[in-house]
Amino acid sequence: MDAICAEPAVLIADNVTQPLDVTIAAQIVALLHDLCTRHKMATIYLSSSLPTLGQFGDRTAVLYQGRFVEQQAFAELLASPQADYTRKAIASVPRMWETAEGPLARRQAQGEAPLMKVENVHRTYRARKRGTFNTYSSVQAVCGVTLGIMPRENFGIVGESGCGKSTLTRLLAWLETPDSGSIVLNGTSLGTLSSRDLIRKRNEFQLLLQDPYNALPPRTTVGRMIEESLLIRGGIPRADLRKRVIAAMAEVGLGAEFYDQLPNALSTGERQRISIARALILDPKLLILDETLSALDQREQGRLIELFSKLQEKNDLTYVFISHDLAMVRKVCTRIAVMYLGEMVEIADSHDLFFDPQHPYTKALLSAAPTLEEKPFDPSDFLLEGEPPSPIDIPAGCSFASRCPKAFGRCRVETPTLVEHSPGRFAACHLLDGDQAQAAA
Ligand SMILES: Nc1ncnc2c1ncn2[C@@H]1O[C@H](COP(=O)(O)OP(=O)(O)OP(=O)(O)O)[C@@H](O)[C@H]1O
Ligand code: SF4
Ligand SMILES: [Mg+2]
């Protein structure tokens, strides 16, 4: 608003949607379009994301190494890029809808039991009320999550910022304990284990975080860092440690020359490889990746996805990918759960979720994601208004009701439960109980 008060002839918007969730970014794009049309302003929109630029449509100039390498209408740029750099940039944009091709993980055998079973898990934090010393509010970060993660699958969890993804990750990794509910890994309820048994069990599941800079101690050499995991676990003769560490480094594509290096000289991708080697050396069954690929550029992301796939084949690994990058999740995950305000609102196979989403929030999330391809639904049908309600004050009824374009009377009083509407497809929405007639009324 500040920017348009002076009624400028030209508005310069520099990567303004980059730090935002896709749903909020879509609102800002619509607002900018509207303002520029009403105030007859020209807009110069700068972005490193081609799909984002595509939302503005008009002429596009491509800047490479300080020079404009070409300038065309956006549609023509896509259809016939002139510069080699533009061609590569277009090719590197992940496609979500172009192909119905399945993701990388193997399918499960019929009747196989889940590797991890999460049953009605809750986690609430206390947060001090603003302007007070000793009055607290309850932040409901995770509310009644139930799901099963199958062996060797790639399970994705998506949702807007603050919906509880990282809290759930910490619960899955048992770094925090749930207020209620249970998490069972390979038939053992983690809550029933003694501290000693829990340390042993921890080898089976490992958590990798987003920030490879803060995740690694800056004054410890790469070899020592990886070795530490083995030392804590014990049972490996000292003479074998170095050999084991170098083998784990080789597995993630780090040469032995990194062994004595400190992490500060390494690239983001190399640091993430160290974190992966630290986890892998313990022979885990389950890797939980909380935005692990978000800090990487497209090429490095692609290389790590390839590495994860190779390791899965070799070590029978199961992955949980937590991300707000829908294109990455589409590329990698067999099943996907959509989270909103601490709750799971839809769980389905990746293909079903993308091509036939059931929950209005899933549709909003998918239609807001900028892509170069045509979307299977009209984004304007699902454009969300406003931001999610505060997790301190979750309204009665469906937590999505305040933003849902399809909300009707029942939604504001009755909380929908996550129900299996067809085999393997779960959603929590009253519309799916045959309430469309009410919705239309
Ligand atoms: N230790 C804590 N104390 C108080 N509130 C917390 C704590 N950790 C998380 N929260 C709150 O719980 C909610 C869920 O946070 P969480 O970090 O799990 O979300 P997220 O989905 O991972 O978000 P992002 O995509 O931004 O990483 C937020 O409202 C957050 O402010
Ligand atoms: S229950 Fe109602 S408010 Fe909630 S998602 Fe369904 S239609 Fe929208
Ligand atoms: Mg998070």
PDB file of N, CA and C in Angstrom, residues 286-366:
ATOM      1  N   LEU A 286      13.883 -45.478   8.520  1.00  0.00           N
ATOM      2  CA  LEU A 286      13.018 -44.343   8.182  1.00  0.00           C
ATOM      3  C   LEU A 286      13.804 -43.040   8.253  1.00  0.00           C
ATOM      4  N   LEU A 287      13.755 -42.254   7.168  1.00  0.00           N
ATOM      5  CA  LEU A 287      14.382 -40.925   7.192  1.00  0.00           C
ATOM      6  C   LEU A 287      13.277 -39.876   7.104  1.00  0.00           C
ATOM      7  N   ILE A 288      13.290 -38.943   8.057  1.00  0.00           N
ATOM      8  CA  ILE A 288      12.282 -37.882   8.073  1.00  0.00           C
ATOM      9  C   ILE A 288      12.986 -36.603   7.621  1.00  0.00           C
ATOM     10  N   LEU A 289      12.509 -36.022   6.521  1.00  0.00           N
ATOM     11  CA  LEU A 289      13.219 -34.897   5.899  1.00  0.00           C
ATOM     12  C   LEU A 289      12.364 -33.639   5.994  1.00  0.00           C
ATOM     13  N   ASP A 290      12.699 -32.762   6.921  1.00  0.00           N
ATOM     14  CA  ASP A 290      11.899 -31.546   7.106  1.00  0.00           C
ATOM     15  C   ASP A 290      12.488 -30.420   6.261  1.00  0.00           C
ATOM     16  N   GLU A 291      11.903 -30.182   5.103  1.00  0.00           N
ATOM     17  CA  GLU A 291      12.352 -29.143   4.163  1.00  0.00           C
ATOM     18  C   GLU A 291      13.838 -29.303   3.847  1.00  0.00           C
ATOM     19  N   THR A 292      14.318 -30.541   3.842  1.00  0.00           N
ATOM     20  CA  THR A 292      15.747 -30.802   3.666  1.00  0.00           C
ATOM     21  C   THR A 292      16.275 -30.301   2.325  1.00  0.00           C
ATOM     22  N   LEU A 293      15.396 -30.270   1.309  1.00  0.00           N
ATOM     23  CA  LEU A 293      15.883 -29.877  -0.015  1.00  0.00           C
ATOM     24  C   LEU A 293      15.610 -28.409  -0.329  1.00  0.00           C
ATOM     25  N   SER A 294      14.931 -27.715   0.602  1.00  0.00           N
ATOM     26  CA  SER A 294      14.473 -26.353   0.288  1.00  0.00           C
ATOM     27  C   SER A 294      15.603 -25.362   0.064  1.00  0.00           C
ATOM     28  N   ALA A 295      16.734 -25.560   0.755  1.00  0.00           N
ATOM     29  CA  ALA A 295      17.806 -24.569   0.645  1.00  0.00           C
ATOM     30  C   ALA A 295      18.663 -24.794  -0.607  1.00  0.00           C
ATOM     31  N   LEU A 296      18.324 -25.833  -1.394  1.00  0.00           N
ATOM     32  CA  LEU A 296      19.186 -26.179  -2.524  1.00  0.00           C
ATOM     33  C   LEU A 296      18.630 -25.662  -3.842  1.00  0.00           C
ATOM     34  N   ASP A 297      19.539 -25.396  -4.801  1.00  0.00           N
ATOM     35  CA  ASP A 297      19.034 -24.994  -6.110  1.00  0.00           C
ATOM     36  C   ASP A 297      18.514 -26.234  -6.856  1.00  0.00           C
ATOM     37  N   GLN A 298      17.828 -25.977  -7.986  1.00  0.00           N
ATOM     38  CA  GLN A 298      17.152 -27.072  -8.716  1.00  0.00           C
ATOM     39  C   GLN A 298      18.088 -28.232  -9.043  1.00  0.00           C
ATOM     40  N   ARG A 299      19.307 -27.908  -9.489  1.00  0.00           N
ATOM     41  CA  ARG A 299      20.226 -28.983  -9.924  1.00  0.00           C
ATOM     42  C   ARG A 299      20.646 -29.848  -8.757  1.00  0.00           C
ATOM     43  N   GLU A 300      21.011 -29.182  -7.641  1.00  0.00           N
ATOM     44  CA  GLU A 300      21.468 -29.922  -6.473  1.00  0.00           C
ATOM     45  C   GLU A 300      20.299 -30.721  -5.883  1.00  0.00           C
ATOM     46  N   GLN A 301      19.104 -30.113  -5.935  1.00  0.00           N
ATOM     47  CA  GLN A 301      17.911 -30.814  -5.460  1.00  0.00           C
ATOM     48  C   GLN A 301      17.721 -32.110  -6.258  1.00  0.00           C
ATOM     49  N   GLY A 302      17.862 -31.991  -7.582  1.00  0.00           N
ATOM     50  CA  GLY A 302      17.710 -33.151  -8.465  1.00  0.00           C
ATOM     51  C   GLY A 302      18.723 -34.237  -8.109  1.00  0.00           C
ATOM     52  N   ARG A 303      19.965 -33.829  -7.848  1.00  0.00           N
ATOM     53  CA  ARG A 303      21.007 -34.817  -7.530  1.00  0.00           C
ATOM     54  C   ARG A 303      20.687 -35.540  -6.232  1.00  0.00           C
ATOM     55  N   LEU A 304      20.205 -34.778  -5.233  1.00  0.00           N
ATOM     56  CA  LEU A 304      19.901 -35.427  -3.951  1.00  0.00           C
ATOM     57  C   LEU A 304      18.686 -36.349  -4.069  1.00  0.00           C
ATOM     58  N   ILE A 305      17.709 -35.945  -4.888  1.00  0.00           N
ATOM     59  CA  ILE A 305      16.539 -36.815  -5.086  1.00  0.00           C
ATOM     60  C   ILE A 305      17.003 -38.145  -5.704  1.00  0.00           C
ATOM     61  N   GLU A 306      17.925 -38.044  -6.646  1.00  0.00           N
ATOM     62  CA  GLU A 306      18.484 -39.259  -7.266  1.00  0.00           C
ATOM     63  C   GLU A 306      19.200 -40.114  -6.222  1.00  0.00           C
ATOM     64  N   LEU A 307      19.954 -39.431  -5.348  1.00  0.00           N
ATOM     65  CA  LEU A 307      20.682 -40.153  -4.296  1.00  0.00           C
ATOM     66  C   LEU A 307      19.697 -40.856  -3.354  1.00  0.00           C
ATOM     67  N   PHE A 308      18.631 -40.147  -2.957  1.00  0.00           N
ATOM     68  CA  PHE A 308      17.632 -40.751  -2.060  1.00  0.00           C
ATOM     69  C   PHE A 308      17.022 -41.987  -2.702  1.00  0.00           C
ATOM     70  N   SER A 309      16.767 -41.887  -4.006  1.00  0.00           N
ATOM     71  CA  SER A 309      16.149 -43.009  -4.698  1.00  0.00           C
ATOM     72  C   SER A 309      17.097 -44.212  -4.736  1.00  0.00           C
ATOM     73  N   LYS A 310      18.373 -43.931  -4.989  1.00  0.00           N
ATOM     74  CA  LYS A 310      19.378 -45.007  -5.039  1.00  0.00           C
ATOM     75  C   LYS A 310      19.505 -45.673  -3.661  1.00  0.00           C
ATOM     76  N   LEU A 311      19.538 -44.839  -2.625  1.00  0.00           N
ATOM     77  CA  LEU A 311      19.686 -45.375  -1.265  1.00  0.00           C
ATOM     78  C   LEU A 311      18.459 -46.194  -0.864  1.00  0.00           C
ATOM     79  N   GLN A 312      17.308 -45.771  -1.373  1.00  0.00           N
ATOM     80  CA  GLN A 312      16.074 -46.496  -1.071  1.00  0.00           C
ATOM     81  C   GLN A 312      16.117 -47.901  -1.661  1.00  0.00           C
ATOM     82  N   GLU A 313      16.552 -47.968  -2.908  1.00  0.00           N
ATOM     83  CA  GLU A 313      16.689 -49.268  -3.575  1.00  0.00           C
ATOM     84  C   GLU A 313      17.629 -50.171  -2.789  1.00  0.00           C
ATOM     85  N   LYS A 314      18.760 -49.584  -2.370  1.00  0.00           N
ATOM     86  CA  LYS A 314      19.820 -50.385  -1.773  1.00  0.00           C
ATOM     87  C   LYS A 314      19.504 -50.761  -0.322  1.00  0.00           C
ATOM     88  N   ASN A 315      18.954 -49.801   0.435  1.00  0.00           N
ATOM     89  CA  ASN A 315      18.808 -50.019   1.883  1.00  0.00           C
ATOM     90  C   ASN A 315      17.364 -50.173   2.342  1.00  0.00           C
ATOM     91  N   ASP A 316      16.422 -50.308   1.400  1.00  0.00           N
ATOM     92  CA  ASP A 316      15.011 -50.462   1.768  1.00  0.00           C
ATOM     93  C   ASP A 316      14.513 -49.329   2.647  1.00  0.00           C
ATOM     94  N   LEU A 317      14.872 -48.115   2.290  1.00  0.00           N
ATOM     95  CA  LEU A 317      14.519 -46.979   3.148  1.00  0.00           C
ATOM     96  C   LEU A 317      13.088 -46.495   2.920  1.00  0.00           C
ATOM     97  N   THR A 318      12.527 -45.922   3.961  1.00  0.00           N
ATOM     98  CA  THR A 318      11.234 -45.235   3.863  1.00  0.00           C
ATOM     99  C   THR A 318      11.502 -43.757   4.128  1.00  0.00           C
ATOM    100  N   TYR A 319      10.859 -42.887   3.343  1.00  0.00           N
ATOM    101  CA  TYR A 319      11.086 -41.453   3.532  1.00  0.00           C
ATOM    102  C   TYR A 319       9.789 -40.740   3.893  1.00  0.00           C
ATOM    103  N   VAL A 320       9.909 -39.757   4.780  1.00  0.00           N
ATOM    104  CA  VAL A 320       8.819 -38.801   4.977  1.00  0.00           C
ATOM    105  C   VAL A 320       9.368 -37.448   4.541  1.00  0.00           C
ATOM    106  N   PHE A 321       8.787 -36.884   3.481  1.00  0.00           N
ATOM    107  CA  PHE A 321       9.232 -35.578   2.975  1.00  0.00           C
ATOM    108  C   PHE A 321       8.262 -34.513   3.468  1.00  0.00           C
ATOM    109  N   ILE A 322       8.771 -33.545   4.229  1.00  0.00           N
ATOM    110  CA  ILE A 322       7.924 -32.425   4.645  1.00  0.00           C
ATOM    111  C   ILE A 322       8.358 -31.221   3.824  1.00  0.00           C
ATOM    112  N   SER A 323       7.403 -30.601   3.144  1.00  0.00           N
ATOM    113  CA  SER A 323       7.806 -29.512   2.257  1.00  0.00           C
ATOM    114  C   SER A 323       6.612 -28.655   1.893  1.00  0.00           C
ATOM    115  N   HIS A 324       6.888 -27.384   1.520  1.00  0.00           N
ATOM    116  CA  HIS A 324       5.785 -26.653   0.906  1.00  0.00           C
ATOM    117  C   HIS A 324       6.024 -26.508  -0.601  1.00  0.00           C
ATOM    118  N   ASP A 325       7.025 -27.232  -1.103  1.00  0.00           N
ATOM    119  CA  ASP A 325       7.314 -27.223  -2.529  1.00  0.00           C
ATOM    120  C   ASP A 325       6.513 -28.347  -3.199  1.00  0.00           C
ATOM    121  N   LEU A 326       5.354 -27.967  -3.753  1.00  0.00           N
ATOM    122  CA  LEU A 326       4.443 -28.986  -4.286  1.00  0.00           C
ATOM    123  C   LEU A 326       5.034 -29.720  -5.487  1.00  0.00           C
ATOM    124  N   ALA A 327       5.811 -29.015  -6.299  1.00  0.00           N
ATOM    125  CA  ALA A 327       6.381 -29.664  -7.483  1.00  0.00           C
ATOM    126  C   ALA A 327       7.369 -30.752  -7.058  1.00  0.00           C
ATOM    127  N   MET A 328       8.142 -30.468  -6.025  1.00  0.00           N
ATOM    128  CA  MET A 328       9.112 -31.464  -5.547  1.00  0.00           C
ATOM    129  C   MET A 328       8.367 -32.668  -4.968  1.00  0.00           C
ATOM    130  N   VAL A 329       7.342 -32.400  -4.181  1.00  0.00           N
ATOM    131  CA  VAL A 329       6.567 -33.478  -3.561  1.00  0.00           C
ATOM    132  C   VAL A 329       5.901 -34.342  -4.644  1.00  0.00           C
ATOM    133  N   ARG A 330       5.402 -33.683  -5.671  1.00  0.00           N
ATOM    134  CA  ARG A 330       4.767 -34.418  -6.784  1.00  0.00           C
ATOM    135  C   ARG A 330       5.767 -35.356  -7.455  1.00  0.00           C
ATOM    136  N   LYS A 331       6.990 -34.877  -7.578  1.00  0.00           N
ATOM    137  CA  LYS A 331       8.024 -35.642  -8.272  1.00  0.00           C
ATOM    138  C   LYS A 331       8.469 -36.856  -7.450  1.00  0.00           C
ATOM    139  N   VAL A 332       8.434 -36.708  -6.124  1.00  0.00           N
ATOM    140  CA  VAL A 332       9.096 -37.693  -5.276  1.00  0.00           C
ATOM    141  C   VAL A 332       8.141 -38.629  -4.529  1.00  0.00           C
ATOM    142  N   CYS A 333       6.962 -38.143  -4.139  1.00  0.00           N
ATOM    143  CA  CYS A 333       6.179 -38.901  -3.145  1.00  0.00           C
ATOM    144  C   CYS A 333       5.130 -39.827  -3.750  1.00  0.00           C
ATOM    145  N   THR A 334       4.984 -40.990  -3.116  1.00  0.00           N
ATOM    146  CA  THR A 334       3.937 -41.932  -3.540  1.00  0.00           C
ATOM    147  C   THR A 334       2.609 -41.532  -2.927  1.00  0.00           C
ATOM    148  N   ARG A 335       2.626 -41.160  -1.642  1.00  0.00           N
ATOM    149  CA  ARG A 335       1.388 -40.705  -0.992  1.00  0.00           C
ATOM    150  C   ARG A 335       1.654 -39.358  -0.366  1.00  0.00           C
ATOM    151  N   ILE A 336       0.580 -38.581  -0.255  1.00  0.00           N
ATOM    152  CA  ILE A 336       0.741 -37.220   0.261  1.00  0.00           C
ATOM    153  C   ILE A 336      -0.373 -36.915   1.263  1.00  0.00           C
ATOM    154  N   ALA A 337       0.038 -36.274   2.369  1.00  0.00           N
ATOM    155  CA  ALA A 337      -0.947 -35.806   3.349  1.00  0.00           C
ATOM    156  C   ALA A 337      -0.950 -34.284   3.313  1.00  0.00           C
ATOM    157  N   VAL A 338      -2.152 -33.705   3.375  1.00  0.00           N
ATOM    158  CA  VAL A 338      -2.279 -32.247   3.369  1.00  0.00           C
ATOM    159  C   VAL A 338      -2.685 -31.814   4.769  1.00  0.00           C
ATOM    160  N   MET A 339      -1.943 -30.865   5.320  1.00  0.00           N
ATOM    161  CA  MET A 339      -2.153 -30.456   6.708  1.00  0.00           C
ATOM    162  C   MET A 339      -2.670 -29.021   6.741  1.00  0.00           C
ATOM    163  N   TYR A 340      -3.646 -28.784   7.584  1.00  0.00           N
ATOM    164  CA  TYR A 340      -4.161 -27.414   7.747  1.00  0.00           C
ATOM    165  C   TYR A 340      -4.423 -27.184   9.225  1.00  0.00           C
ATOM    166  N   LEU A 341      -3.789 -26.160   9.778  1.00  0.00           N
ATOM    167  CA  LEU A 341      -3.982 -25.773  11.173  1.00  0.00           C
ATOM    168  C   LEU A 341      -3.896 -26.976  12.128  1.00  0.00           C
ATOM    169  N   GLY A 342      -2.841 -27.755  11.969  1.00  0.00           N
ATOM    170  CA  GLY A 342      -2.562 -28.849  12.899  1.00  0.00           C
ATOM    171  C   GLY A 342      -3.261 -30.155  12.596  1.00  0.00           C
ATOM    172  N   GLU A 343      -4.166 -30.149  11.577  1.00  0.00           N
ATOM    173  CA  GLU A 343      -4.930 -31.373  11.288  1.00  0.00           C
ATOM    174  C   GLU A 343      -4.627 -31.877   9.885  1.00  0.00           C
ATOM    175  N   MET A 344      -4.772 -33.193   9.697  1.00  0.00           N
ATOM    176  CA  MET A 344      -4.696 -33.738   8.347  1.00  0.00           C
ATOM    177  C   MET A 344      -6.074 -33.560   7.717  1.00  0.00           C
ATOM    178  N   VAL A 345      -6.109 -32.922   6.545  1.00  0.00           N
ATOM    179  CA  VAL A 345      -7.417 -32.740   5.914  1.00  0.00           C
ATOM    180  C   VAL A 345      -7.602 -33.656   4.712  1.00  0.00           C
ATOM    181  N   GLU A 346      -6.500 -34.158   4.152  1.00  0.00           N
ATOM    182  CA  GLU A 346      -6.622 -35.121   3.047  1.00  0.00           C
ATOM    183  C   GLU A 346      -5.357 -35.970   2.970  1.00  0.00           C
ATOM    184  N   ILE A 347      -5.539 -37.260   2.717  1.00  0.00           N
ATOM    185  CA  ILE A 347      -4.402 -38.162   2.482  1.00  0.00           C
ATOM    186  C   ILE A 347      -4.786 -39.025   1.283  1.00  0.00           C
ATOM    187  N   ALA A 348      -3.891 -39.074   0.293  1.00  0.00           N
ATOM    188  CA  ALA A 348      -4.201 -39.873  -0.903  1.00  0.00           C
ATOM    189  C   ALA A 348      -2.924 -40.186  -1.652  1.00  0.00           C
ATOM    190  N   ASP A 349      -3.030 -41.113  -2.611  1.00  0.00           N
ATOM    191  CA  ASP A 349      -1.902 -41.361  -3.518  1.00  0.00           C
ATOM    192  C   ASP A 349      -1.597 -40.065  -4.254  1.00  0.00           C
ATOM    193  N   SER A 350      -0.322 -39.897  -4.581  1.00  0.00           N
ATOM    194  CA  SER A 350       0.110 -38.657  -5.224  1.00  0.00           C
ATOM    195  C   SER A 350      -0.726 -38.351  -6.479  1.00  0.00           C
ATOM    196  N   HIS A 351      -0.935 -39.358  -7.320  1.00  0.00           N
ATOM    197  CA  HIS A 351      -1.659 -39.120  -8.563  1.00  0.00           C
ATOM    198  C   HIS A 351      -3.090 -38.656  -8.273  1.00  0.00           C
ATOM    199  N   ASP A 352      -3.783 -39.350  -7.357  1.00  0.00           N
ATOM    200  CA  ASP A 352      -5.168 -38.984  -7.025  1.00  0.00           C
ATOM    201  C   ASP A 352      -5.225 -37.585  -6.429  1.00  0.00           C
ATOM    202  N   LEU A 353      -4.277 -37.292  -5.552  1.00  0.00           N
ATOM    203  CA  LEU A 353      -4.303 -35.990  -4.880  1.00  0.00           C
ATOM    204  C   LEU A 353      -4.128 -34.845  -5.875  1.00  0.00           C
ATOM    205  N   PHE A 354      -3.235 -35.035  -6.848  1.00  0.00           N
ATOM    206  CA  PHE A 354      -2.984 -33.952  -7.802  1.00  0.00           C
ATOM    207  C   PHE A 354      -4.062 -33.872  -8.874  1.00  0.00           C
ATOM    208  N   PHE A 355      -4.558 -35.044  -9.331  1.00  0.00           N
ATOM    209  CA  PHE A 355      -5.483 -35.012 -10.470  1.00  0.00           C
ATOM    210  C   PHE A 355      -6.954 -35.059 -10.061  1.00  0.00           C
ATOM    211  N   ASP A 356      -7.225 -35.463  -8.806  1.00  0.00           N
ATOM    212  CA  ASP A 356      -8.622 -35.494  -8.368  1.00  0.00           C
ATOM    213  C   ASP A 356      -8.700 -35.146  -6.876  1.00  0.00           C
ATOM    214  N   PRO A 357      -8.239 -33.938  -6.494  1.00  0.00           N
ATOM    215  CA  PRO A 357      -8.249 -33.588  -5.062  1.00  0.00           C
ATOM    216  C   PRO A 357      -9.676 -33.512  -4.542  1.00  0.00           C
ATOM    217  N   GLN A 358      -9.867 -33.922  -3.266  1.00  0.00           N
ATOM    218  CA  GLN A 358     -11.222 -33.976  -2.696  1.00  0.00           C
ATOM    219  C   GLN A 358     -11.507 -32.778  -1.793  1.00  0.00           C
ATOM    220  N   HIS A 359     -10.516 -32.341  -1.043  1.00  0.00           N
ATOM    221  CA  HIS A 359     -10.757 -31.301  -0.037  1.00  0.00           C
ATOM    222  C   HIS A 359     -10.577 -29.906  -0.646  1.00  0.00           C
ATOM    223  N   PRO A 360     -11.471 -28.960  -0.326  1.00  0.00           N
ATOM    224  CA  PRO A 360     -11.338 -27.616  -0.906  1.00  0.00           C
ATOM    225  C   PRO A 360      -9.966 -26.971  -0.621  1.00  0.00           C
ATOM    226  N   TYR A 361      -9.371 -27.275   0.525  1.00  0.00           N
ATOM    227  CA  TYR A 361      -8.059 -26.675   0.814  1.00  0.00           C
ATOM    228  C   TYR A 361      -6.981 -27.255  -0.111  1.00  0.00           C
ATOM    229  N   THR A 362      -7.058 -28.564  -0.376  1.00  0.00           N
ATOM    230  CA  THR A 362      -6.093 -29.177  -1.303  1.00  0.00           C
ATOM    231  C   THR A 362      -6.227 -28.510  -2.668  1.00  0.00           C
ATOM    232  N   LYS A 363      -7.479 -28.285  -3.101  1.00  0.00           N
ATOM    233  CA  LYS A 363      -7.697 -27.666  -4.407  1.00  0.00           C
ATOM    234  C   LYS A 363      -7.113 -26.252  -4.418  1.00  0.00           C
ATOM    235  N   ALA A 364      -7.297 -25.533  -3.315  1.00  0.00           N
ATOM    236  CA  ALA A 364      -6.771 -24.165  -3.234  1.00  0.00           C
ATOM    237  C   ALA A 364      -5.246 -24.172  -3.291  1.00  0.00           C
ATOM    238  N   LEU A 365      -4.667 -25.099  -2.551  1.00  0.00           N
ATOM    239  CA  LEU A 365      -3.203 -25.185  -2.490  1.00  0.00           C
ATOM    240  C   LEU A 365      -2.643 -25.514  -3.883  1.00  0.00           C
ATOM    241  N   LEU A 366      -3.246 -26.495  -4.544  1.00  0.00           N
ATOM    242  CA  LEU A 366      -2.742 -26.903  -5.855  1.00  0.00           C
ATOM    243  C   LEU A 366      -2.980 -25.825  -6.906  1.00  0.00           C
TER     244      LEU A 366
END
